[in-house]
Coordinates of N, CA and C in Angstrom, one line a residue:
X24 N 0.9 -1.2 0.0 CA 0.0 0.0 0.0 C 0.9 1.2 0.0
X25 N 0.8 2.0 -1.1 CA 1.7 3.2 -1.2 C 1.4 4.2 -0.1
X26 N 0.1 4.4 0.3 CA -0.2 5.3 1.4 C 0.6 5.0 2.7
X27 N 0.6 3.7 3.0 CA 1.2 3.3 4.3 C 2.7 3.5 4.1
X28 N 3.3 3.2 2.9 CA 4.7 3.3 2.7 C 5.1 4.8 2.9
X29 N 4.3 5.7 2.3 CA 4.6 7.1 2.4 C 4.6 7.6 3.8
X30 N 3.6 7.2 4.5 CA 3.5 7.6 5.9 C 4.7 7.1 6.7
X31 N 5.0 5.8 6.5 CA 6.2 5.3 7.2 C 7.5 6.0 6.9
X32 N 7.7 6.3 5.6 CA 8.9 7.0 5.3 C 8.9 8.4 5.8
X33 N 7.8 9.1 5.8 CA 7.7 10.4 6.4 C 8.0 10.4 7.8
X34 N 7.6 9.4 8.6 CA 8.0 9.3 10.0 C 9.5 9.1 10.2
X35 N 10.1 8.3 9.3 CA 11.5 8.1 9.4 C 12.2 9.4 9.2
X36 N 11.8 10.2 8.2 CA 12.5 11.5 7.9 C 12.3 12.4 9.0
X37 N 11.1 12.4 9.6 CA 10.8 13.4 10.7 C 11.5 13.0 12.0
X38 N 11.5 11.7 12.3 CA 12.0 11.3 13.6 C 13.4 10.7 13.6
X39 N 13.8 10.3 12.4 CA 15.1 9.6 12.3 C 15.0 8.2 12.7
X40 N 16.0 7.4 12.3 CA 16.0 6.0 12.6 C 17.5 5.5 12.5
X41 N 17.9 4.6 13.4 CA 19.3 4.2 13.4 C 19.6 3.3 12.2
X42 N 18.6 2.6 11.7 CA 19.0 1.6 10.6 C 18.8 2.1 9.2
X43 N 18.4 3.4 9.0 CA 18.3 4.0 7.7 C 18.6 5.4 7.8
X44 N 19.4 5.9 6.8 CA 19.8 7.3 6.9 C 18.7 8.1 6.3
X45 N 18.7 9.4 6.7 CA 17.7 10.3 6.2 C 17.7 10.4 4.7
X46 N 18.9 10.3 4.1 CA 19.0 10.4 2.6 C 18.3 9.2 2.0
X47 N 18.5 8.0 2.6 CA 17.8 6.8 2.1 C 16.3 6.9 2.2
X48 N 15.8 7.5 3.3 CA 14.4 7.7 3.4 C 13.8 8.6 2.4
X49 N 14.6 9.7 2.1 CA 14.1 10.7 1.1 C 14.1 10.0 -0.3
X50 N 15.1 9.2 -0.6 CA 15.1 8.6 -1.9 C 13.9 7.6 -2.0
X51 N 13.7 6.8 -1.0 CA 12.5 5.9 -1.0 C 11.2 6.6 -1.1
X52 N 11.1 7.8 -0.4 CA 9.9 8.6 -0.5 C 9.7 9.1 -1.9
X53 N 10.9 9.5 -2.6 CA 10.8 9.9 -4.0 C 10.2 8.8 -4.9
X54 N 10.6 7.6 -4.7 CA 10.1 6.5 -5.4 C 8.6 6.3 -5.2
X55 N 8.2 6.3 -4.0 CA 6.8 6.2 -3.6 C 6.0 7.3 -4.3
X56 N 6.4 8.5 -4.2 CA 5.7 9.6 -4.8 C 5.6 9.5 -6.3
X57 N 6.7 9.0 -6.9 CA 6.7 8.9 -8.3 C 5.6 7.9 -8.7
X58 N 5.5 6.8 -8.1 CA 4.5 5.8 -8.4 C 3.1 6.2 -8.0
X59 N 3.0 7.2 -7.2 CA 1.7 7.8 -6.9 C 1.3 8.9 -7.8
X60 N 2.2 9.2 -8.8 CA 2.1 10.3 -9.7 C 2.1 11.7 -9.1
X61 N 2.8 11.8 -7.9 CA 3.1 13.0 -7.3 C 4.5 13.4 -7.7
X62 N 4.6 13.9 -9.0 CA 5.9 14.1 -9.6 C 6.6 15.3 -8.9
X63 N 5.9 16.3 -8.6 CA 6.6 17.4 -7.9 C 7.2 17.0 -6.6
X64 N 6.3 16.2 -5.8 CA 6.8 15.7 -4.5 C 7.9 14.7 -4.7
X65 N 7.9 14.0 -5.8 CA 9.0 13.0 -6.1 C 10.3 13.8 -6.3
X66 N 10.3 14.8 -7.1 CA 11.5 15.6 -7.4 C 12.0 16.2 -6.1
X67 N 11.1 16.8 -5.3 CA 11.5 17.4 -4.1 C 12.2 16.4 -3.2
X68 N 11.6 15.2 -3.0 CA 12.2 14.2 -2.2 C 13.6 13.7 -2.7
X69 N 13.7 13.5 -4.0 CA 15.0 13.1 -4.6 C 16.0 14.2 -4.4
X70 N 15.7 15.5 -4.5 CA 16.6 16.5 -4.3 C 17.1 16.6 -2.9
X71 N 16.2 16.3 -1.9 CA 16.6 16.3 -0.5 C 17.6 15.1 -0.3
X72 N 17.2 13.9 -1.0 CA 18.1 12.8 -0.9 C 19.5 13.1 -1.4
X73 N 19.5 13.8 -2.5 CA 20.8 14.2 -3.2 C 21.7 15.0 -2.3
X74 N 21.0 16.0 -1.6 CA 21.8 16.9 -0.7 C 22.3 16.0 0.4
X75 N 21.5 15.1 1.0 CA 22.0 14.2 2.1 C 23.1 13.3 1.6
X76 N 23.0 12.7 0.5 CA 24.1 11.8 0.0 C 25.3 12.6 -0.3
X77 N 25.2 13.8 -0.8 CA 26.4 14.6 -1.1 C 27.1 14.9 0.2
X78 N 26.4 15.2 1.3 CA 27.0 15.5 2.6 C 27.6 14.2 3.2
X79 N 27.0 13.1 3.0 CA 27.4 11.8 3.6 C 28.6 11.2 2.8
X80 N 28.5 11.2 1.5 CA 29.3 10.4 0.6 C 30.3 11.3 -0.2
X81 N 30.1 12.5 -0.3 CA 30.9 13.4 -1.1 C 30.3 13.7 -2.5
X82 N 30.7 14.8 -3.1 CA 30.0 15.3 -4.2 C 30.2 14.5 -5.5
X83 N 31.2 13.6 -5.5 CA 31.4 12.8 -6.7 C 31.1 11.3 -6.6
X84 N 30.3 11.0 -5.5 CA 30.0 9.6 -5.3 C 28.9 9.2 -6.4
X85 N 29.0 8.0 -7.0 CA 28.1 7.6 -8.0 C 26.6 7.5 -7.6
X86 N 26.4 7.5 -6.3 CA 25.0 7.5 -5.8 C 24.3 8.7 -6.3
X87 N 25.0 9.8 -6.4 CA 24.4 11.1 -6.8 C 24.0 11.0 -8.2
X88 N 24.7 10.3 -9.1 CA 24.3 10.1 -10.4 C 23.1 9.3 -10.6
X89 N 22.9 8.3 -9.7 CA 21.6 7.5 -9.7 C 20.5 8.4 -9.3
X90 N 20.7 9.3 -8.3 CA 19.6 10.2 -7.9 C 19.3 11.2 -9.0
X91 N 20.3 11.7 -9.7 CA 20.1 12.6 -10.8 C 19.3 11.9 -11.9
X92 N 19.5 10.6 -12.1 CA 18.7 9.9 -13.1 C 17.3 9.8 -12.6
X93 N 17.1 9.6 -11.3 CA 15.7 9.5 -10.7 C 15.0 10.9 -10.9
X94 N 15.7 12.0 -10.7 CA 15.2 13.3 -10.8 C 14.8 13.5 -12.3
X95 N 15.7 13.1 -13.2 CA 15.4 13.2 -14.6 C 14.1 12.4 -15.0
X96 N 13.9 11.2 -14.5 CA 12.8 10.4 -14.8 C 11.5 11.1 -14.3
X97 N 11.5 11.7 -13.1 CA 10.3 12.4 -12.6 C 10.0 13.7 -13.4
X98 N 11.1 14.4 -13.7 CA 10.9 15.6 -14.5 C 10.4 15.3 -15.9
X99 N 10.9 14.2 -16.5 CA 10.4 13.8 -17.9 C 8.9 13.4 -17.8
X100 N 8.6 12.7 -16.8 CA 7.2 12.3 -16.6 C 6.2 13.5 -16.4
X101 N 6.8 14.5 -15.8 CA 6.0 15.7 -15.6 C 5.9 16.6 -16.8
X102 N 6.7 16.3 -17.9 CA 6.7 17.1 -19.1 C 7.8 18.1 -19.1
X103 N 8.6 18.2 -18.1 CA 9.7 19.2 -18.1 C 11.0 18.6 -18.7
X104 N 10.9 18.6 -20.1 CA 12.0 17.9 -20.8 C 13.3 18.6 -20.7
X105 N 13.4 19.9 -20.6 CA 14.7 20.6 -20.5 C 15.3 20.3 -19.1
X106 N 14.4 20.3 -18.0 CA 14.9 19.9 -16.7 C 15.4 18.5 -16.7
X107 N 14.7 17.6 -17.3 CA 15.1 16.2 -17.4 C 16.4 16.0 -18.1
X108 N 16.6 16.7 -19.2 CA 17.9 16.6 -19.9 C 19.0 17.1 -19.0
X109 N 18.8 18.2 -18.3 CA 19.8 18.7 -17.4 C 20.2 17.7 -16.3
X110 N 19.1 17.0 -15.8 CA 19.4 16.0 -14.7 C 20.1 14.8 -15.3
X111 N 19.8 14.4 -16.5 CA 20.5 13.2 -17.0 C 21.9 13.6 -17.4
X112 N 22.2 14.8 -17.8 CA 23.5 15.2 -18.1 C 24.3 15.4 -16.8
X113 N 23.7 15.8 -15.7 CA 24.4 15.8 -14.4 C 24.8 14.4 -14.0
X114 N 23.8 13.5 -14.2 CA 24.1 12.1 -13.9 C 25.3 11.6 -14.7
X115 N 25.3 11.8 -16.0 CA 26.5 11.4 -16.8 C 27.8 12.0 -16.4
X116 N 27.8 13.3 -16.0 CA 29.0 13.9 -15.5 C 29.5 13.2 -14.2
X117 N 28.5 12.9 -13.4 CA 28.9 12.3 -12.1 C 29.5 10.9 -12.4
X118 N 28.8 10.1 -13.2 CA 29.3 8.8 -13.5 C 30.7 8.8 -14.2
X119 N 30.9 9.8 -15.1 CA 32.2 9.9 -15.8 C 33.3 10.2 -14.8
X120 N 33.0 10.9 -13.7 CA 34.0 11.3 -12.7 C 34.3 10.1 -11.8
X121 N 33.3 9.2 -11.6 CA 33.4 8.2 -10.5 C 33.5 6.7 -11.0
X122 N 33.1 6.4 -12.2 CA 33.0 5.1 -12.7 C 33.7 4.8 -14.0
X123 N 34.1 3.5 -14.2 CA 34.6 3.2 -15.5 C 33.5 3.4 -16.6
X124 N 33.9 3.7 -17.8 CA 33.0 4.0 -18.9 C 32.0 2.9 -19.3
X125 N 32.3 1.7 -18.9 CA 31.5 0.6 -19.3 C 30.6 0.1 -18.1
X126 N 30.5 0.9 -17.1 CA 29.7 0.6 -15.9 C 28.2 0.7 -16.3
X127 N 27.4 -0.3 -15.8 CA 26.0 -0.4 -16.2 C 25.2 0.8 -15.7
X128 N 25.6 1.5 -14.6 CA 24.9 2.7 -14.2 C 24.7 3.8 -15.3
X129 N 25.7 3.9 -16.2 CA 25.6 4.8 -17.3 C 24.3 4.6 -18.1
X130 N 23.9 3.3 -18.2 CA 22.7 3.0 -19.0 C 21.5 3.7 -18.6
X131 N 21.3 3.9 -17.3 CA 20.1 4.6 -16.8 C 20.0 6.1 -17.4
X132 N 21.2 6.8 -17.3 CA 21.2 8.1 -17.8 C 21.1 8.2 -19.3
X133 N 21.8 7.3 -20.0 CA 21.7 7.3 -21.5 C 20.3 6.9 -21.9
X134 N 19.6 6.0 -21.2 CA 18.3 5.6 -21.6 C 17.3 6.8 -21.4
X135 N 17.4 7.4 -20.2 CA 16.5 8.5 -19.9 C 16.7 9.7 -20.8
X136 N 18.0 10.0 -21.1 CA 18.2 11.2 -22.0 C 17.7 10.8 -23.4
X137 N 17.9 9.6 -23.8 CA 17.5 9.1 -25.1 C 16.0 9.2 -25.2
X138 N 15.3 8.8 -24.2 CA 13.8 8.8 -24.2 C 13.3 10.3 -24.3
X139 N 13.9 11.2 -23.6 CA 13.5 12.6 -23.7 C 13.8 13.1 -25.1
X140 N 15.0 12.8 -25.6 CA 15.3 13.3 -26.9 C 14.3 12.8 -28.0
X141 N 13.9 11.5 -27.8 CA 12.8 11.0 -28.7 C 11.6 11.8 -28.6
X142 N 11.1 12.1 -27.4 CA 9.9 12.9 -27.2 C 10.1 14.3 -27.8
X143 N 11.3 14.8 -27.9 CA 11.5 16.1 -28.5 C 11.8 16.1 -30.0
X144 N 11.7 14.8 -30.5 CA 11.9 14.7 -32.0 C 13.4 14.7 -32.4
X145 N 14.3 14.5 -31.4 CA 15.7 14.5 -31.7 C 16.1 13.0 -31.9
X146 N 15.7 12.5 -33.1 CA 15.8 11.1 -33.3 C 17.3 10.6 -33.4
X147 N 18.2 11.3 -34.1 CA 19.6 10.9 -34.2 C 20.2 10.9 -32.8
X148 N 20.0 11.9 -32.0 CA 20.6 11.9 -30.7 C 20.0 10.8 -29.8
X149 N 18.7 10.6 -29.9 CA 18.1 9.6 -29.1 C 18.7 8.2 -29.5
X150 N 18.9 8.0 -30.8 CA 19.4 6.7 -31.2 C 20.8 6.5 -30.6
X151 N 21.6 7.5 -30.7 CA 23.0 7.3 -30.1 C 23.0 6.9 -28.7
X152 N 22.2 7.6 -27.9 CA 22.1 7.3 -26.4 C 21.5 6.0 -26.2
X153 N 20.4 5.6 -26.9 CA 19.8 4.3 -26.6 C 20.6 3.2 -27.1
X154 N 21.3 3.3 -28.2 CA 22.2 2.3 -28.7 C 23.3 2.1 -27.7
X155 N 23.8 3.2 -27.1 CA 24.9 3.1 -26.1 C 24.3 2.4 -24.8
X156 N 23.1 2.7 -24.4 CA 22.5 2.1 -23.3 C 22.4 0.6 -23.5
X157 N 21.9 0.2 -24.7 CA 21.7 -1.2 -25.0 C 23.0 -1.9 -25.0
X158 N 24.1 -1.3 -25.6 CA 25.4 -2.0 -25.6 C 25.9 -2.3 -24.1
X159 N 25.6 -1.3 -23.2 CA 26.0 -1.5 -21.8 C 25.2 -2.7 -21.2
X160 N 23.9 -2.8 -21.5 CA 23.1 -3.9 -21.0 C 23.6 -5.3 -21.6
X161 N 24.0 -5.2 -22.9 CA 24.5 -6.5 -23.5 C 25.8 -7.0 -22.9
X162 N 26.6 -6.0 -22.5 CA 27.9 -6.4 -21.8 C 27.8 -6.8 -20.4
X163 N 26.7 -6.2 -19.7 CA 26.6 -6.4 -18.3 C 25.1 -6.8 -18.0
X164 N 24.7 -8.0 -18.3 CA 23.3 -8.4 -18.1 C 23.0 -8.4 -16.6
X165 N 21.8 -8.3 -16.3 CA 21.4 -8.3 -14.8 C 20.3 -7.4 -14.5
X166 N 19.9 -6.5 -15.4 CA 18.8 -5.6 -15.2 C 17.8 -5.8 -16.4
X167 N 17.1 -6.9 -16.4 CA 16.3 -7.2 -17.6 C 15.1 -6.3 -17.8
X168 N 14.5 -5.7 -16.8 CA 13.4 -4.8 -17.0 C 13.9 -3.5 -17.6
X169 N 15.1 -3.0 -17.1 CA 15.7 -1.8 -17.7 C 16.0 -2.1 -19.1
X170 N 16.6 -3.2 -19.4 CA 17.0 -3.6 -20.8 C 15.8 -3.6 -21.7
X171 N 14.7 -4.1 -21.2 CA 13.5 -4.2 -22.1 C 13.0 -2.7 -22.4
X172 N 13.1 -1.9 -21.4 CA 12.7 -0.5 -21.6 C 13.6 0.2 -22.6
X173 N 14.9 -0.1 -22.6 CA 15.8 0.4 -23.6 C 15.5 -0.1 -25.0
X174 N 15.3 -1.4 -25.0 CA 15.0 -2.0 -26.3 C 13.7 -1.5 -26.9
X175 N 12.7 -1.3 -26.1 CA 11.4 -0.8 -26.7 C 11.6 0.7 -27.1
X176 N 12.3 1.5 -26.3 CA 12.6 2.9 -26.7 C 13.3 2.9 -28.0
X177 N 14.4 2.1 -28.1 CA 15.2 2.1 -29.3 C 14.3 1.6 -30.5
X178 N 13.4 0.6 -30.3 CA 12.5 0.2 -31.4 C 11.7 1.3 -31.9
X179 N 11.2 2.2 -31.0 CA 10.4 3.3 -31.5 C 11.3 4.3 -32.3
X180 N 12.6 4.5 -31.9 CA 13.5 5.3 -32.6 C 13.7 4.7 -34.0
X181 N 14.0 3.4 -34.1 CA 14.4 2.8 -35.3 C 13.2 2.8 -36.3
X182 N 12.0 2.7 -35.8 CA 10.8 2.7 -36.7 C 10.7 4.1 -37.3
X183 N 11.0 5.1 -36.5 CA 11.0 6.5 -37.1 C 12.1 6.8 -38.0
X184 N 13.2 6.0 -37.9 CA 14.3 6.1 -38.8 C 14.2 5.2 -40.1
X185 N 13.1 4.5 -40.2 CA 12.8 3.6 -41.3 C 13.4 2.2 -41.2
X186 N 13.9 1.8 -40.0 CA 14.5 0.5 -39.8 C 13.4 -0.4 -39.2
X187 N 12.4 -0.7 -39.9 CA 11.2 -1.5 -39.4 C 11.6 -2.9 -38.8
X188 N 12.4 -3.6 -39.6 CA 12.8 -5.0 -39.2 C 13.5 -5.0 -37.9
X189 N 14.5 -4.2 -37.7 CA 15.2 -4.3 -36.4 C 14.3 -3.7 -35.3
X190 N 13.5 -2.7 -35.6 CA 12.6 -2.1 -34.6 C 11.6 -3.2 -34.1
X191 N 11.0 -4.0 -35.0 CA 10.1 -5.0 -34.6 C 10.8 -6.1 -33.8
X192 N 12.0 -6.5 -34.2 CA 12.8 -7.5 -33.5 C 13.1 -7.1 -32.1
X193 N 13.5 -5.8 -31.9 CA 13.8 -5.3 -30.5 C 12.5 -5.3 -29.7
X194 N 11.4 -4.8 -30.3 CA 10.2 -4.7 -29.5 C 9.7 -6.1 -29.1
X195 N 9.8 -7.1 -30.0 CA 9.4 -8.4 -29.6 C 10.3 -9.0 -28.5
X196 N 11.6 -8.7 -28.6 CA 12.5 -9.2 -27.5 C 12.1 -8.6 -26.2
X197 N 11.9 -7.3 -26.2 CA 11.5 -6.6 -25.0 C 10.2 -7.2 -24.4
X198 N 9.2 -7.4 -25.3 CA 7.9 -7.9 -24.8 C 8.1 -9.3 -24.2
X199 N 8.9 -10.2 -24.9 CA 9.1 -11.5 -24.4 C 9.8 -11.5 -23.1
X200 N 10.8 -10.6 -22.9 CA 11.5 -10.6 -21.7 C 10.6 -10.1 -20.5
X201 N 9.8 -9.2 -20.7 CA 8.9 -8.7 -19.7 C 7.8 -9.8 -19.3
X202 N 7.3 -10.4 -20.3 CA 6.3 -11.5 -20.1 C 7.0 -12.6 -19.3
X203 N 8.2 -13.0 -19.6 CA 8.9 -14.0 -18.9 C 9.1 -13.7 -17.5
X204 N 9.3 -12.4 -17.2 CA 9.5 -11.9 -15.8 C 8.2 -11.7 -15.1
X205 N 7.1 -11.9 -15.7 CA 5.8 -11.7 -15.1 C 5.3 -10.3 -15.1
X206 N 5.8 -9.5 -16.0 CA 5.4 -8.0 -16.1 C 4.5 -7.8 -17.2
X207 N 3.3 -8.5 -17.2 CA 2.4 -8.4 -18.3 C 1.9 -7.0 -18.5
X208 N 1.7 -6.2 -17.4 CA 1.2 -4.8 -17.5 C 2.2 -4.0 -18.2
X209 N 3.5 -4.2 -18.0 CA 4.5 -3.4 -18.7 C 4.6 -3.8 -20.1
X210 N 4.4 -5.1 -20.4 CA 4.5 -5.6 -21.8 C 3.3 -5.2 -22.6
X211 N 2.2 -4.8 -21.9 CA 1.0 -4.4 -22.7 C 1.2 -3.3 -23.6
X212 N 1.9 -2.3 -23.2 CA 2.2 -1.1 -24.1 C 3.0 -1.6 -25.4
X213 N 3.9 -2.5 -25.2 CA 4.6 -3.0 -26.3 C 3.7 -3.9 -27.2
X214 N 2.9 -4.7 -26.6 CA 1.9 -5.5 -27.4 C 1.0 -4.6 -28.2
X215 N 0.6 -3.5 -27.7 CA -0.3 -2.5 -28.4 C 0.5 -1.9 -29.5
X216 N 1.7 -1.5 -29.3 CA 2.6 -0.9 -30.3 C 2.9 -1.9 -31.4
X217 N 3.2 -3.1 -31.1 CA 3.4 -4.1 -32.1 C 2.2 -4.4 -33.0
X218 N 1.0 -4.4 -32.4 CA -0.2 -4.6 -33.1 C -0.4 -3.5 -34.2
X219 N 0.0 -2.3 -33.8 CA -0.1 -1.2 -34.8 C 0.9 -1.2 -35.9
X220 N 2.1 -1.8 -35.6 CA 3.2 -1.7 -36.6 C 3.7 -3.0 -37.3
X221 N 3.1 -4.1 -36.8 CA 3.5 -5.4 -37.5 C 2.7 -5.6 -38.8

């Protein structure tokens, strides 16, 4: 129950707890608010988490890049594409300073930036970022839901670029992966897209 989760996290933030840092609580509250479609509240919680992590871990810790990616996702969902792009670019700068270039965390920011670029009609830029995200997933498997999201986003880009065959192949692969994991709800949008384009 998201209401109970939000109340519990709010109590942790207000009163503190020995087993979870305040920054962790703010991050979790950001996730809950995102799924409740409280996007402004989600961004606020993520920004508070970011400040806390910066104080606890230092300004170049990769955790900040993950939070920036979360901020980007919430901003993109709210329609603030410019803010989302800035957040994803901040995430990439953080990862570049803290991680090897083939680290899977980069895929989150490349995926998010690519999805925003696609929404803005920047098809070539979206393709570059989404291809890069997919190559990271291919080298470091372990996040199959994220990979499916990348594949479906790239499929949409490829269709707009006239590469129907590869687009359909990627979409089918993403759909099959989600269904295998039991994510029928997530696969439904791909199923609908495929029915329009096959």
